mmCIF file of C-alpha atoms in Angstrom:
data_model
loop_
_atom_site.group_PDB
_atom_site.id
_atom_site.type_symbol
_atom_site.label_atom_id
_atom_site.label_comp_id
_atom_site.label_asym_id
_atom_site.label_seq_id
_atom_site.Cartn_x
_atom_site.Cartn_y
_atom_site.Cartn_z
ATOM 1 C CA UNK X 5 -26.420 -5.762 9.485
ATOM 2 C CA UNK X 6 -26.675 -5.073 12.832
ATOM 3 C CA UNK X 7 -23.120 -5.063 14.959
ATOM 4 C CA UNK X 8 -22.589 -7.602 17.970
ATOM 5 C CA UNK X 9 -22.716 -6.241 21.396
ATOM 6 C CA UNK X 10 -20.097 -4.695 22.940
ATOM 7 C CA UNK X 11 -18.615 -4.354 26.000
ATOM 8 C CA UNK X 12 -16.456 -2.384 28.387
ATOM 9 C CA UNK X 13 -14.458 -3.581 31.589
ATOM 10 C CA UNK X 14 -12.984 -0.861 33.823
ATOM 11 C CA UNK X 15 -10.428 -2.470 36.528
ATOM 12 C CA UNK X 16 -10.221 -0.239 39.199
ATOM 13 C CA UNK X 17 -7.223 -1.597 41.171
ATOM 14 C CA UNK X 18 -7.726 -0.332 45.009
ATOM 15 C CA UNK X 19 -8.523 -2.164 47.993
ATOM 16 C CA UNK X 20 -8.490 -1.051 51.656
ATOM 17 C CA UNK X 21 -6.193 -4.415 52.182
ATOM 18 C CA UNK X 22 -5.446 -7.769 50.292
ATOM 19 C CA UNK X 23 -8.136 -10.482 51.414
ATOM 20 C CA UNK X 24 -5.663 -14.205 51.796
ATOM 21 C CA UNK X 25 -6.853 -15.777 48.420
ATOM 22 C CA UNK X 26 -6.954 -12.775 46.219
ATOM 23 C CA UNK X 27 -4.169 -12.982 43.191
ATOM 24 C CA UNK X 28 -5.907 -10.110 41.347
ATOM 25 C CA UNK X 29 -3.324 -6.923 40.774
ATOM 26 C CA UNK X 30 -4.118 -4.301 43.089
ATOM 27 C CA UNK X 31 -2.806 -1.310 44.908
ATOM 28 C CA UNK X 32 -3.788 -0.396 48.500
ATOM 29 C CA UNK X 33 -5.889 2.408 48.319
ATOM 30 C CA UNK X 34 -4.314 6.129 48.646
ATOM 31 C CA UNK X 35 -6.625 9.186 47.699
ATOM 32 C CA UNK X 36 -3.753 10.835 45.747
ATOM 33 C CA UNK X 37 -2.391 8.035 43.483
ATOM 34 C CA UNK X 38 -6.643 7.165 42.843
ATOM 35 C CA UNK X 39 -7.053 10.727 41.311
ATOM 36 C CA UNK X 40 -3.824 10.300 39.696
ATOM 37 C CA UNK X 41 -5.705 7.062 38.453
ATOM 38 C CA UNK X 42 -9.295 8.554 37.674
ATOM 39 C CA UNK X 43 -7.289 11.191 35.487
ATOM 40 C CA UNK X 44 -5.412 8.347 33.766
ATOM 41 C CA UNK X 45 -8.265 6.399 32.842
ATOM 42 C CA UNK X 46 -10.779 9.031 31.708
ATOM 43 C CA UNK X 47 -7.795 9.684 29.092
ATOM 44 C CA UNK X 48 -7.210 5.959 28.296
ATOM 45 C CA UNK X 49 -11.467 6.511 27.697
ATOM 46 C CA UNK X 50 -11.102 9.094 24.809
ATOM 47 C CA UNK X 51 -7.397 7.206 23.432
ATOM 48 C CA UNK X 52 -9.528 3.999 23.133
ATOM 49 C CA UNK X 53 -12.229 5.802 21.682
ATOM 50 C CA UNK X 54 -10.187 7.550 18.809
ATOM 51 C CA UNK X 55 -7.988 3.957 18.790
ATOM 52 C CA UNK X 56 -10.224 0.892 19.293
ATOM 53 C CA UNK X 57 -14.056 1.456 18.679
ATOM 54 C CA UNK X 58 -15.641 1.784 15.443
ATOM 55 C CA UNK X 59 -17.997 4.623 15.297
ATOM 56 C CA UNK X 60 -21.074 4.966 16.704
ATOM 57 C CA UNK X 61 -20.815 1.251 18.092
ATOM 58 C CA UNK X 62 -23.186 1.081 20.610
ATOM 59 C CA UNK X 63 -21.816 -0.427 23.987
ATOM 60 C CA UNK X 64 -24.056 -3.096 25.309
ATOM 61 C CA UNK X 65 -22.738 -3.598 29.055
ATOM 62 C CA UNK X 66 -20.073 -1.081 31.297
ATOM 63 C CA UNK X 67 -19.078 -3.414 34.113
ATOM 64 C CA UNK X 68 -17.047 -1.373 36.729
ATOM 65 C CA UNK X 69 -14.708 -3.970 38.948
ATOM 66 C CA UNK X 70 -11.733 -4.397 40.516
ATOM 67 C CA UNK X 71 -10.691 -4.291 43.219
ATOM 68 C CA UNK X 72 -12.636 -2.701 45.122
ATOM 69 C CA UNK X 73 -14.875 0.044 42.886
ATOM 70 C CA UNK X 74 -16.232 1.818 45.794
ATOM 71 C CA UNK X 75 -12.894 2.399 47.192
ATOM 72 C CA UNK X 76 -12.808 5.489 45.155
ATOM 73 C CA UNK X 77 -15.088 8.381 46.258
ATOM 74 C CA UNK X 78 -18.574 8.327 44.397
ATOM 75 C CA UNK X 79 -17.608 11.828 42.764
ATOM 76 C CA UNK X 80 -14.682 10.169 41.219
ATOM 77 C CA UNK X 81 -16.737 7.215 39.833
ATOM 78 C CA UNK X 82 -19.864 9.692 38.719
ATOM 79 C CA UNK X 83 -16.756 11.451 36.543
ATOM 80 C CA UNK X 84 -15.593 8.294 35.030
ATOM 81 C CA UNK X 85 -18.943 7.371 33.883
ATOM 82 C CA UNK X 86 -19.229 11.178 32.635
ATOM 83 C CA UNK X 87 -15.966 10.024 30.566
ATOM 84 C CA UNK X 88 -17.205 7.368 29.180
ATOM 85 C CA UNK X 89 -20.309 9.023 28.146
ATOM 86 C CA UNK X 90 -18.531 12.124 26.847
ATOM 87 C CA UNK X 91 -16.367 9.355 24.192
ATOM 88 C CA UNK X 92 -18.518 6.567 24.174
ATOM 89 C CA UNK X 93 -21.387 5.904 23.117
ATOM 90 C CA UNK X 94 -23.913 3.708 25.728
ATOM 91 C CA UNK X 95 -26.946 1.613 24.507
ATOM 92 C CA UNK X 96 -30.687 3.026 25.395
ATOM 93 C CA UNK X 97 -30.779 -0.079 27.659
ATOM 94 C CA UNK X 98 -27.143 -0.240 28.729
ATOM 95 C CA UNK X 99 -26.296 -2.858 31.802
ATOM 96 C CA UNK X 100 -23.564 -0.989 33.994
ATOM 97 C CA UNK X 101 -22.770 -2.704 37.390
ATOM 98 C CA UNK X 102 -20.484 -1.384 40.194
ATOM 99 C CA UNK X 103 -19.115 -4.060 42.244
ATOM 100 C CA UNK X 104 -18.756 -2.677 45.895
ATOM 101 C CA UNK X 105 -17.380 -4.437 49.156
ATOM 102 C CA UNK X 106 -20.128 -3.379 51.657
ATOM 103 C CA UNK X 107 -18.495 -1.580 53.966
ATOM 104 C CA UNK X 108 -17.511 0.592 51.525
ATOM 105 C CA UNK X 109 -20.580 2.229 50.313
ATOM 106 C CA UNK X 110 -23.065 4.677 52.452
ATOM 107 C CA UNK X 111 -26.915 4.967 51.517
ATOM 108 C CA UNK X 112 -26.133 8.579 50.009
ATOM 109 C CA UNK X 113 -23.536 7.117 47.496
ATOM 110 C CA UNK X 114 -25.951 4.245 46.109
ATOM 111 C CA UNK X 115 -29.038 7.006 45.580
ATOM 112 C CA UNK X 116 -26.137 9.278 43.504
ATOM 113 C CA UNK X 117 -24.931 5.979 41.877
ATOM 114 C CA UNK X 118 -28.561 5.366 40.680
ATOM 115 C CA UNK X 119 -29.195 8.968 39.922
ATOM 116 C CA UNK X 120 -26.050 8.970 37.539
ATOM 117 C CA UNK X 121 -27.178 5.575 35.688
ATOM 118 C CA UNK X 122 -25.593 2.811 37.403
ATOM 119 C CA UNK X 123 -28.411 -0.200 37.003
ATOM 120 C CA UNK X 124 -26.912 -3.174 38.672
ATOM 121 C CA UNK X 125 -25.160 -3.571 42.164
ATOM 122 C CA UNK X 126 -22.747 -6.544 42.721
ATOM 123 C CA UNK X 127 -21.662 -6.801 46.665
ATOM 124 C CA UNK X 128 -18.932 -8.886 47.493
ATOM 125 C CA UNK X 129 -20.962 -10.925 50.253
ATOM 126 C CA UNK X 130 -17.933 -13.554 49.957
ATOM 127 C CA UNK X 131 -19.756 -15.718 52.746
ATOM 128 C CA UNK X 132 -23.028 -14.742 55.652
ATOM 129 C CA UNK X 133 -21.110 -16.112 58.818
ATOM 130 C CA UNK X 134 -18.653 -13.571 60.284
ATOM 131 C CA UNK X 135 -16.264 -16.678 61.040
ATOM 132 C CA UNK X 136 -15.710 -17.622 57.689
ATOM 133 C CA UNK X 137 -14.869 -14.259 56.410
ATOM 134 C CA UNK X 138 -11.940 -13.982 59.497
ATOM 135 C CA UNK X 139 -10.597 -17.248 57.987
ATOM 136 C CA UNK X 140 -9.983 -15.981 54.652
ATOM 137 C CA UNK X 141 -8.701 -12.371 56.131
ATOM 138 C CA UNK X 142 -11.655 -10.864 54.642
ATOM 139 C CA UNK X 143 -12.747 -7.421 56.476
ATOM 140 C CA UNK X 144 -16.009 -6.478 57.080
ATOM 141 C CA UNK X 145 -18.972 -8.051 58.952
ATOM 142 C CA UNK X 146 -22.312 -10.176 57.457
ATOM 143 C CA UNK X 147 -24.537 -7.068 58.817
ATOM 144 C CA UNK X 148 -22.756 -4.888 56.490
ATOM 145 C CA UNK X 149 -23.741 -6.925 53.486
ATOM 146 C CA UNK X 150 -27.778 -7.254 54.541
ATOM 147 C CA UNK X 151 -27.160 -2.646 55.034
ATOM 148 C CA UNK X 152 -26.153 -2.679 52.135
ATOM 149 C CA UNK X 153 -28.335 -4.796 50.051
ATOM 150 C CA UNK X 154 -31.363 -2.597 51.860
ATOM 151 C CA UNK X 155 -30.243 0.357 51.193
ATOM 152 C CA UNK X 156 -29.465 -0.209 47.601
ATOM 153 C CA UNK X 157 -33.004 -0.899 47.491
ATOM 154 C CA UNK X 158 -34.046 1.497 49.048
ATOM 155 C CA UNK X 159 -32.287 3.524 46.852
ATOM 156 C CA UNK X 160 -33.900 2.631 43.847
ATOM 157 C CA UNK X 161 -31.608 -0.461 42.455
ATOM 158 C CA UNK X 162 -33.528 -3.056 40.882
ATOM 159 C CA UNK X 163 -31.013 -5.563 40.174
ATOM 160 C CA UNK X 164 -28.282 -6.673 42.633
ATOM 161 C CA UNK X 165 -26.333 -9.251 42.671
ATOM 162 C CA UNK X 166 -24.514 -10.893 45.277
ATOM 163 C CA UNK X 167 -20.813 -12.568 45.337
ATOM 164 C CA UNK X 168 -20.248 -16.104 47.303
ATOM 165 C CA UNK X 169 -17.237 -18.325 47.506
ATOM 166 C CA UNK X 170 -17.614 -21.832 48.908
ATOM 167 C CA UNK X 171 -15.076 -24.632 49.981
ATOM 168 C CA UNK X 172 -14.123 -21.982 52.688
ATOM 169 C CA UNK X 173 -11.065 -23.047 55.324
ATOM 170 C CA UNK X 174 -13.266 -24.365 57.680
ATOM 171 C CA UNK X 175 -17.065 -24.055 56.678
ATOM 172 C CA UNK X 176 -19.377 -26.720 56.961
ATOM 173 C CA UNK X 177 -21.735 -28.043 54.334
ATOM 174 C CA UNK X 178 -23.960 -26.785 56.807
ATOM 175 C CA UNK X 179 -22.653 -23.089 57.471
ATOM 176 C CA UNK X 180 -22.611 -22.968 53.160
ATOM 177 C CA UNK X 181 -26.455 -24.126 53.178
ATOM 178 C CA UNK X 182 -27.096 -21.384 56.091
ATOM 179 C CA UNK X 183 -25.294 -18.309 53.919
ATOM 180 C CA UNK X 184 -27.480 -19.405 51.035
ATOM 181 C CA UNK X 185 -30.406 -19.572 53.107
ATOM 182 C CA UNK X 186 -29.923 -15.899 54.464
ATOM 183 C CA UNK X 187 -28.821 -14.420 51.196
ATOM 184 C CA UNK X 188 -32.298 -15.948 50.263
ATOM 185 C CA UNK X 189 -34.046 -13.533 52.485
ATOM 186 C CA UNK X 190 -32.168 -10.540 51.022
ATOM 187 C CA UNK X 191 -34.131 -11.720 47.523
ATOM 188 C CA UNK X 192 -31.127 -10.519 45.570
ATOM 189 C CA UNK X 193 -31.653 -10.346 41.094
ATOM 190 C CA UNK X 194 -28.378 -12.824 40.950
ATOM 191 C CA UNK X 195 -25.957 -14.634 42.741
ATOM 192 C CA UNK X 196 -22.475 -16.047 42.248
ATOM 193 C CA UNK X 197 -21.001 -18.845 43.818
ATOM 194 C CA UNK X 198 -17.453 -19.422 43.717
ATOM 195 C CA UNK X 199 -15.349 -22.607 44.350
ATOM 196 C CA UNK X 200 -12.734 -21.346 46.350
ATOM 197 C CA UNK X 201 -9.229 -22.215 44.783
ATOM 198 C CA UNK X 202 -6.177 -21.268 45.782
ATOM 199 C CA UNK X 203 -3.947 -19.332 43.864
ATOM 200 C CA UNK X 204 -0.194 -18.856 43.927
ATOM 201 C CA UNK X 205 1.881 -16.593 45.346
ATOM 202 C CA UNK X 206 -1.402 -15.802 47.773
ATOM 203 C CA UNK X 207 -1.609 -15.322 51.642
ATOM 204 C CA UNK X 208 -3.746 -18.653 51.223
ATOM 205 C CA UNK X 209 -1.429 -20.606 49.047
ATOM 206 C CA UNK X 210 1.083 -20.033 52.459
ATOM 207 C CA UNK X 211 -1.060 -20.891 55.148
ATOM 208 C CA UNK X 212 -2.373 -23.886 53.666
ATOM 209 C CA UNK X 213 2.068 -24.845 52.721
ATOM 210 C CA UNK X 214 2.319 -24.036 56.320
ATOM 211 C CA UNK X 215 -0.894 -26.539 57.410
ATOM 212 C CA UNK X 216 -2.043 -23.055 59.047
ATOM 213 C CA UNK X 217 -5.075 -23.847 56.855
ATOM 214 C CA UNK X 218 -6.962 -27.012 55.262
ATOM 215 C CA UNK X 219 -6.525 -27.724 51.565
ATOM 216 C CA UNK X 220 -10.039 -27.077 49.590
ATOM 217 C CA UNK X 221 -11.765 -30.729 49.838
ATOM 218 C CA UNK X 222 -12.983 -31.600 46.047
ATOM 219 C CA UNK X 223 -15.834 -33.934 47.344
ATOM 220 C CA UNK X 224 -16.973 -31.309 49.772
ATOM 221 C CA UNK X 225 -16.577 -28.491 47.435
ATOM 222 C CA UNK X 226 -19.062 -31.081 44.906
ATOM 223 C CA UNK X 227 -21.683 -31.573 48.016
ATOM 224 C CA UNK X 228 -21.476 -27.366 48.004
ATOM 225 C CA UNK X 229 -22.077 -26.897 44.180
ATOM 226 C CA UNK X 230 -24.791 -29.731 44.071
ATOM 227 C CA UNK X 231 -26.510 -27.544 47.551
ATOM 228 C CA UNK X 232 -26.245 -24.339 45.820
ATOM 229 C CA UNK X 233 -27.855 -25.752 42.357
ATOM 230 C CA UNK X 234 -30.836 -27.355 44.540
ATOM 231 C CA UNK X 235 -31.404 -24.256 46.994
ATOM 232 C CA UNK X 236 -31.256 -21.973 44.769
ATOM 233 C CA UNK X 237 -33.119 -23.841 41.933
ATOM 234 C CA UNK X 238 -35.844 -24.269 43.935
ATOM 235 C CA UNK X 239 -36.132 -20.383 45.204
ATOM 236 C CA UNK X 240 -36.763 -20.116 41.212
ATOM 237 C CA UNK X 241 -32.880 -18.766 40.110
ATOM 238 C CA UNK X 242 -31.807 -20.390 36.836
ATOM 239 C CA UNK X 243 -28.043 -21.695 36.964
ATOM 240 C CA UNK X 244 -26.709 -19.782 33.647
ATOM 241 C CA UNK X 245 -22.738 -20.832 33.996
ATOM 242 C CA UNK X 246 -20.521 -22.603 36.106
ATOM 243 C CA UNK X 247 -21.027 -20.057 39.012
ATOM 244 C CA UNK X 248 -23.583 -17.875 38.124
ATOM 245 C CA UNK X 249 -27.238 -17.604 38.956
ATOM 246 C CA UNK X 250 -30.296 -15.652 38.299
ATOM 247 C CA UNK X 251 -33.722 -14.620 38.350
ATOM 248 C CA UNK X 252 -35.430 -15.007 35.235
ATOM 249 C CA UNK X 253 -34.321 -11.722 33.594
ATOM 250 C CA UNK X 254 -31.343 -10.916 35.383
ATOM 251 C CA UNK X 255 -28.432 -12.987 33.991
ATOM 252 C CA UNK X 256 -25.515 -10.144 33.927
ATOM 253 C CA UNK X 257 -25.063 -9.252 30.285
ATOM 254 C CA UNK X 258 -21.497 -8.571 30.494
ATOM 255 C CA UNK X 259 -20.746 -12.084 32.329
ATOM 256 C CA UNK X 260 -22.133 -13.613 29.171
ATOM 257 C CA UNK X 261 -20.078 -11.444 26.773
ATOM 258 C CA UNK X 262 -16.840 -13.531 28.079
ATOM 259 C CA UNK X 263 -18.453 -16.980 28.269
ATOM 260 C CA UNK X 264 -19.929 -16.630 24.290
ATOM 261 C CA UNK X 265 -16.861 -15.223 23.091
ATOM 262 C CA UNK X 266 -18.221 -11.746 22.840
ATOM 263 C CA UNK X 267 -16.126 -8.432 22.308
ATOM 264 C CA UNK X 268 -15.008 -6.048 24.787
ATOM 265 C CA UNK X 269 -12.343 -3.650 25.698
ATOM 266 C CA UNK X 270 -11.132 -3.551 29.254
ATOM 267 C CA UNK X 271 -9.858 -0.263 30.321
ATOM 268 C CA UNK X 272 -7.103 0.099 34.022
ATOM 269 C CA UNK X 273 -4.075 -1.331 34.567
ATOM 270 C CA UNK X 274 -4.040 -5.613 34.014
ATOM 271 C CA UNK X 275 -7.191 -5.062 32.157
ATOM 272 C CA UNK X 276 -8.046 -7.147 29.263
ATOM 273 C CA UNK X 277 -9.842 -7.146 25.809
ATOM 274 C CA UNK X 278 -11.005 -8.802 22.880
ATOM 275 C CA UNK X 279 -11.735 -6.899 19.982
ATOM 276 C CA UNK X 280 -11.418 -7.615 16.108
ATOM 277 C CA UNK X 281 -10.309 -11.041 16.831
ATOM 278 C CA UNK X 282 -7.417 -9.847 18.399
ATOM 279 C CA UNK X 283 -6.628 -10.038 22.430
ATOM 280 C CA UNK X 284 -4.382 -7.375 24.000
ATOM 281 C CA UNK X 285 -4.442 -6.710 27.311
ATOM 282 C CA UNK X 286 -2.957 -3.702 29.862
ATOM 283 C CA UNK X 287 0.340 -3.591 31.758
ATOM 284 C CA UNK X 288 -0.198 -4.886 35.457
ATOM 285 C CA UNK X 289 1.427 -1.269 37.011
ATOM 286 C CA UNK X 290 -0.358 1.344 37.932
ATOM 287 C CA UNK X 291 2.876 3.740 37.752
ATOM 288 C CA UNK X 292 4.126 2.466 34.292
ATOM 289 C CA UNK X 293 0.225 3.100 33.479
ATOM 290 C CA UNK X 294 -0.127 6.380 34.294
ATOM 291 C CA UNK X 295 2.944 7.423 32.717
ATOM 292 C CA UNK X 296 1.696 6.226 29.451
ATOM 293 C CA UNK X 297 -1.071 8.378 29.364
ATOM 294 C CA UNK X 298 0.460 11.237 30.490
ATOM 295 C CA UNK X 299 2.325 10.843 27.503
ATOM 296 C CA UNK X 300 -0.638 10.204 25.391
ATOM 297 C CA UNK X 301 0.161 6.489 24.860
ATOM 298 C CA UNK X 302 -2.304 3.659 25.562
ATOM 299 C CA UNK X 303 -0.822 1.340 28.463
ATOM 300 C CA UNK X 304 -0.677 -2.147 26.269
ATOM 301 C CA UNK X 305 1.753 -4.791 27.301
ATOM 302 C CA UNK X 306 0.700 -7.346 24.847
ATOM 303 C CA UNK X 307 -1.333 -8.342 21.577
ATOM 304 C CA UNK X 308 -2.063 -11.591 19.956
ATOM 305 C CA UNK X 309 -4.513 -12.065 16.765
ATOM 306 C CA UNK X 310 -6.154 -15.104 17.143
ATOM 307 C CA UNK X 311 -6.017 -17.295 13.649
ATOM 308 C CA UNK X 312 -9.898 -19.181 13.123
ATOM 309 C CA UNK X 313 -8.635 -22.170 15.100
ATOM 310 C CA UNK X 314 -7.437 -20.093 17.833
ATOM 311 C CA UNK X 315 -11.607 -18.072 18.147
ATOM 312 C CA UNK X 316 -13.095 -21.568 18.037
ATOM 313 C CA UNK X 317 -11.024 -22.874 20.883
ATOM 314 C CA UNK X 318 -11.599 -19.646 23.173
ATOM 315 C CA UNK X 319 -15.118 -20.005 22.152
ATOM 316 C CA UNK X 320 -14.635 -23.668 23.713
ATOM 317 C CA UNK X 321 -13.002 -23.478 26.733
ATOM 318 C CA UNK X 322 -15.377 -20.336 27.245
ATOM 319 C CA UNK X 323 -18.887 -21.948 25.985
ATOM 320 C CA UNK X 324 -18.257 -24.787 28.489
ATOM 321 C CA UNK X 325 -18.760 -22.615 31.013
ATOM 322 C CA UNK X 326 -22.154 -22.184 30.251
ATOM 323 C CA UNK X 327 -24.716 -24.788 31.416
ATOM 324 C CA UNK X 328 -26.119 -24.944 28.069
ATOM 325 C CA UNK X 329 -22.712 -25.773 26.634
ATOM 326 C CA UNK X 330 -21.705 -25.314 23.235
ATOM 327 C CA UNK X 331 -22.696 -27.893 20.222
ATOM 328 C CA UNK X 332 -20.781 -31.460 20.303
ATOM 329 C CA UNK X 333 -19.145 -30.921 16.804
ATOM 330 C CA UNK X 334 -17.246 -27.502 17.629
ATOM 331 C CA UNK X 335 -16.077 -29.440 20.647
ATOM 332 C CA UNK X 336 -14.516 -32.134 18.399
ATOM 333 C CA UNK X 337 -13.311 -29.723 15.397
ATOM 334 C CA UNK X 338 -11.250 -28.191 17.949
ATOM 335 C CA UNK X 339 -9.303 -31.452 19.105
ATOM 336 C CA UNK X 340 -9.174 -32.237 15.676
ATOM 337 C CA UNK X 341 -7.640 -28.813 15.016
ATOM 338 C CA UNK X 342 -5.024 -29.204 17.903
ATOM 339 C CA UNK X 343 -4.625 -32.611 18.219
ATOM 340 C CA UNK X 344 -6.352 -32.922 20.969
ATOM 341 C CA UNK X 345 -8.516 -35.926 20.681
ATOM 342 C CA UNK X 346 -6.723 -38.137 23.389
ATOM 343 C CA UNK X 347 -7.654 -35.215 25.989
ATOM 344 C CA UNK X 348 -10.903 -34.552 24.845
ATOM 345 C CA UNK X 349 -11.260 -38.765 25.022
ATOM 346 C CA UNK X 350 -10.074 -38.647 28.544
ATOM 347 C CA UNK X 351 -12.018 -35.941 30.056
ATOM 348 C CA UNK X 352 -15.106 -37.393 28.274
ATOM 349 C CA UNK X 353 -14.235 -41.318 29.963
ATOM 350 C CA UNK X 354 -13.540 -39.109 33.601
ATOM 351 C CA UNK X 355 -16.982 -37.871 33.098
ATOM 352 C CA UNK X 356 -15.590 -34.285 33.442
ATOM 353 C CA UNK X 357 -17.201 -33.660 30.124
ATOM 354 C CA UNK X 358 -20.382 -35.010 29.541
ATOM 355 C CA UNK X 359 -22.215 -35.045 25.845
ATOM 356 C CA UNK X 360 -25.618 -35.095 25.867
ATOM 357 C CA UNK X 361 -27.206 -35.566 22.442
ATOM 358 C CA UNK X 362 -26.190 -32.581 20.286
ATOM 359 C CA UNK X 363 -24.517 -30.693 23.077
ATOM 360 C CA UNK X 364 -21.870 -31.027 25.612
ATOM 361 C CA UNK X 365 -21.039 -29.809 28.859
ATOM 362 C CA UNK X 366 -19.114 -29.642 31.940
ATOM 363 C CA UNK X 367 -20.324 -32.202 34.279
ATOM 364 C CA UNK X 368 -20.724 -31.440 38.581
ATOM 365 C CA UNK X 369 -16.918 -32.597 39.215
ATOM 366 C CA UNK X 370 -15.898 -30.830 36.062
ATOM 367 C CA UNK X 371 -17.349 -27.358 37.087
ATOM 368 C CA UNK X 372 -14.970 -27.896 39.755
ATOM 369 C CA UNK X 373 -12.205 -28.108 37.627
ATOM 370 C CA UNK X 374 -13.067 -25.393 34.993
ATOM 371 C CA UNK X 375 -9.778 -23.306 34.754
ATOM 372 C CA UNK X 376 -7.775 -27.037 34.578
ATOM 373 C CA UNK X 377 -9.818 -28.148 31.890
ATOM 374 C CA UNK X 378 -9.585 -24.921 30.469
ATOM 375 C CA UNK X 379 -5.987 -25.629 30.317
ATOM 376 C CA UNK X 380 -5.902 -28.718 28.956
ATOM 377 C CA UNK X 381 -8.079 -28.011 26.129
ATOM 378 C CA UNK X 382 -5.954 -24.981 25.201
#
């Protein structure tokens, strides 16, 4: 019997500076604590190995984000994939993407990224008009991205993928239908197109209490999703999930580990994983985390093993995600299991749910509303 894939997250958590409507943990990028972090992690790489993976379980998809990856020098990324390699063992046809702001990465370091067995590149376009990206605090310029995305070609990379968020303060259905059209030209593998929403306890969240910026506008944000879907559709990329598109071929691996309840560790501080039928997940301090594995310990803050009820509902709120969606009855076992059935009733009459025949779905407005649903079915 074969075993189901595996996969492995890596959370490198640097950035040059904290965009407005990021909530993700991160540290502002110093070169001494990141080698005191590439030394912590290649040893959290052979703990987890000796700790977590059965043997000889062949990982399926490495997926190397943050943060901002390419923060760290190429040298120290080459000798975490060396870790891994020297603990782990990689499929023959093993997906491992770098995501990379574009600023951040020279023509030199994508050809030694390729040469040590990185296959996919995901660039953090965010949006193609330089206005938009000021408006969110976002550094970096739209003729960075379209370097970028040539020289990774030029490189070698066959597959690259590039990141979008839409429902901007202050872009236009128009300026959203003009970065799609450009990132068109760039004839990237996959794209990803993100609702904005605003988290809390973000430079967003403030400006937008302070009316320094608009709200997100839900009907807009709909006319955005329903653009995207069309323009893209049509330039022959297959919607997979809620925000994630591709070229026949070239849905990301590892994004569909999460959204069919696959198994994966997740390796850097605030990382998390799913193994066993258990979730655990890493402590959200990079200090507290390297101090742990200087002391040989693995940095885990918290564990939960999910009963049955508890994997069908994650694979649930997850499988909606998909576009396919998950079969009607599992949808209905679950609010049977949790009592749930007035909800599920309620999302289903709001059309937020929709059931097609033998399958349902997340409708256009309920896409939207994915992580709220997600709550409400939990």
């Amino acid at each position: 019997m074969m075993s189901p894939p595996l996969g492995l997250y890596l959370h490198i958590p640097f950035c040059r500076q904290r965009c407005d409507f990021c909530a993700f943990y991160l540290e502002i990028h110093r070169e001494g604590r990141a080698q005191a972090f590439v030394q912590s992690l290649i040893q959290e790489i052979g703990l987890s190995a000796q700790q977590h993976i059965a043997a000889g379980r062949p990982i399926q998809s490495v997926y190397i984000g943050g943060g901002t990856p390419t923060v760290l020098a190429t040298t120290q990324l080459i000798a975490i994939l060396s870790g891994i390699r020297t603990h782990l063992a990689l499929a023959s046809d093993c997906e491992i993407t770098v995501e990379a702001h574009p600023s951040t990465i020279s023509e030199q370091d994508l050809v030694q990224l390729l040469q040590a067995g990185i296959t996919r590149m995901s660039f953090g376009a965010e949006s193609m008009e330089d206005g938009d990206l000021a408006r969110i605090g976002r550094p970096g310029a739209v003729c960075e991205t379209v370097t970028a995305v040539t020289q990774a070609r030029a490189a070698g990379f066959t597959n690259i993928s590039l990141d979008l968020m839409y429902g901007l303060p202050g872009q236009s259905l128009e300026g959203w239908q003009r970065t799609l059209a450009y990132c068109l030209t760039l004839e990237p593998t996959h794209l990803s197109c993100y609702a904005l929403t605003v988290e809390e306890d973000t430079r967003l969240a403030s400006n937008i209490q302070r009316r320094r910026s608009p709200a997100p506008d839900e009907s807009l944000q709909i006319e955005m999703d329903e653009a995207a879907q069309r323009m893209l559709g049509d330039a022959g990329y297959e919607r997979y999930e809620v925000s994630n598109y591709a070229k026949p071929g070239y849905a990301c691996r590892h994004n569909l580990l999460y959204w069919t309840n696959g198994e994966y560790l997740g390796l850097g501080p605030s990382a998390q994983s799913y193994l066993d039928g258990t979730r655990f997940g890493n402590i959200a301090d990079l200090a507290t985390y390297d101090t742990s594995l200087a002391e040989n310990r693995l940095p885990i803050a918290d564990r939960i093993r999910l009963s049955e009820e508890e994997q069908l509902r994650d694979a649930v709120i997850f499988g909606l995600r998909l576009i396919q969606g998950i079969p009607t009855h599992r949808l209905h076992q679950h609010a049977a299991n949790y009592g749930h059935a007035a909800i599920t009733a309620r999302l289903l009459a709001q059309q937020l749910i929709e059931e097609d025949g033998e399958r349902s779905r997340l409708s256009a407005r309920g896409r939207l509303q994915a992580d709220t649903i997600a709550g409400q079915l939990y």
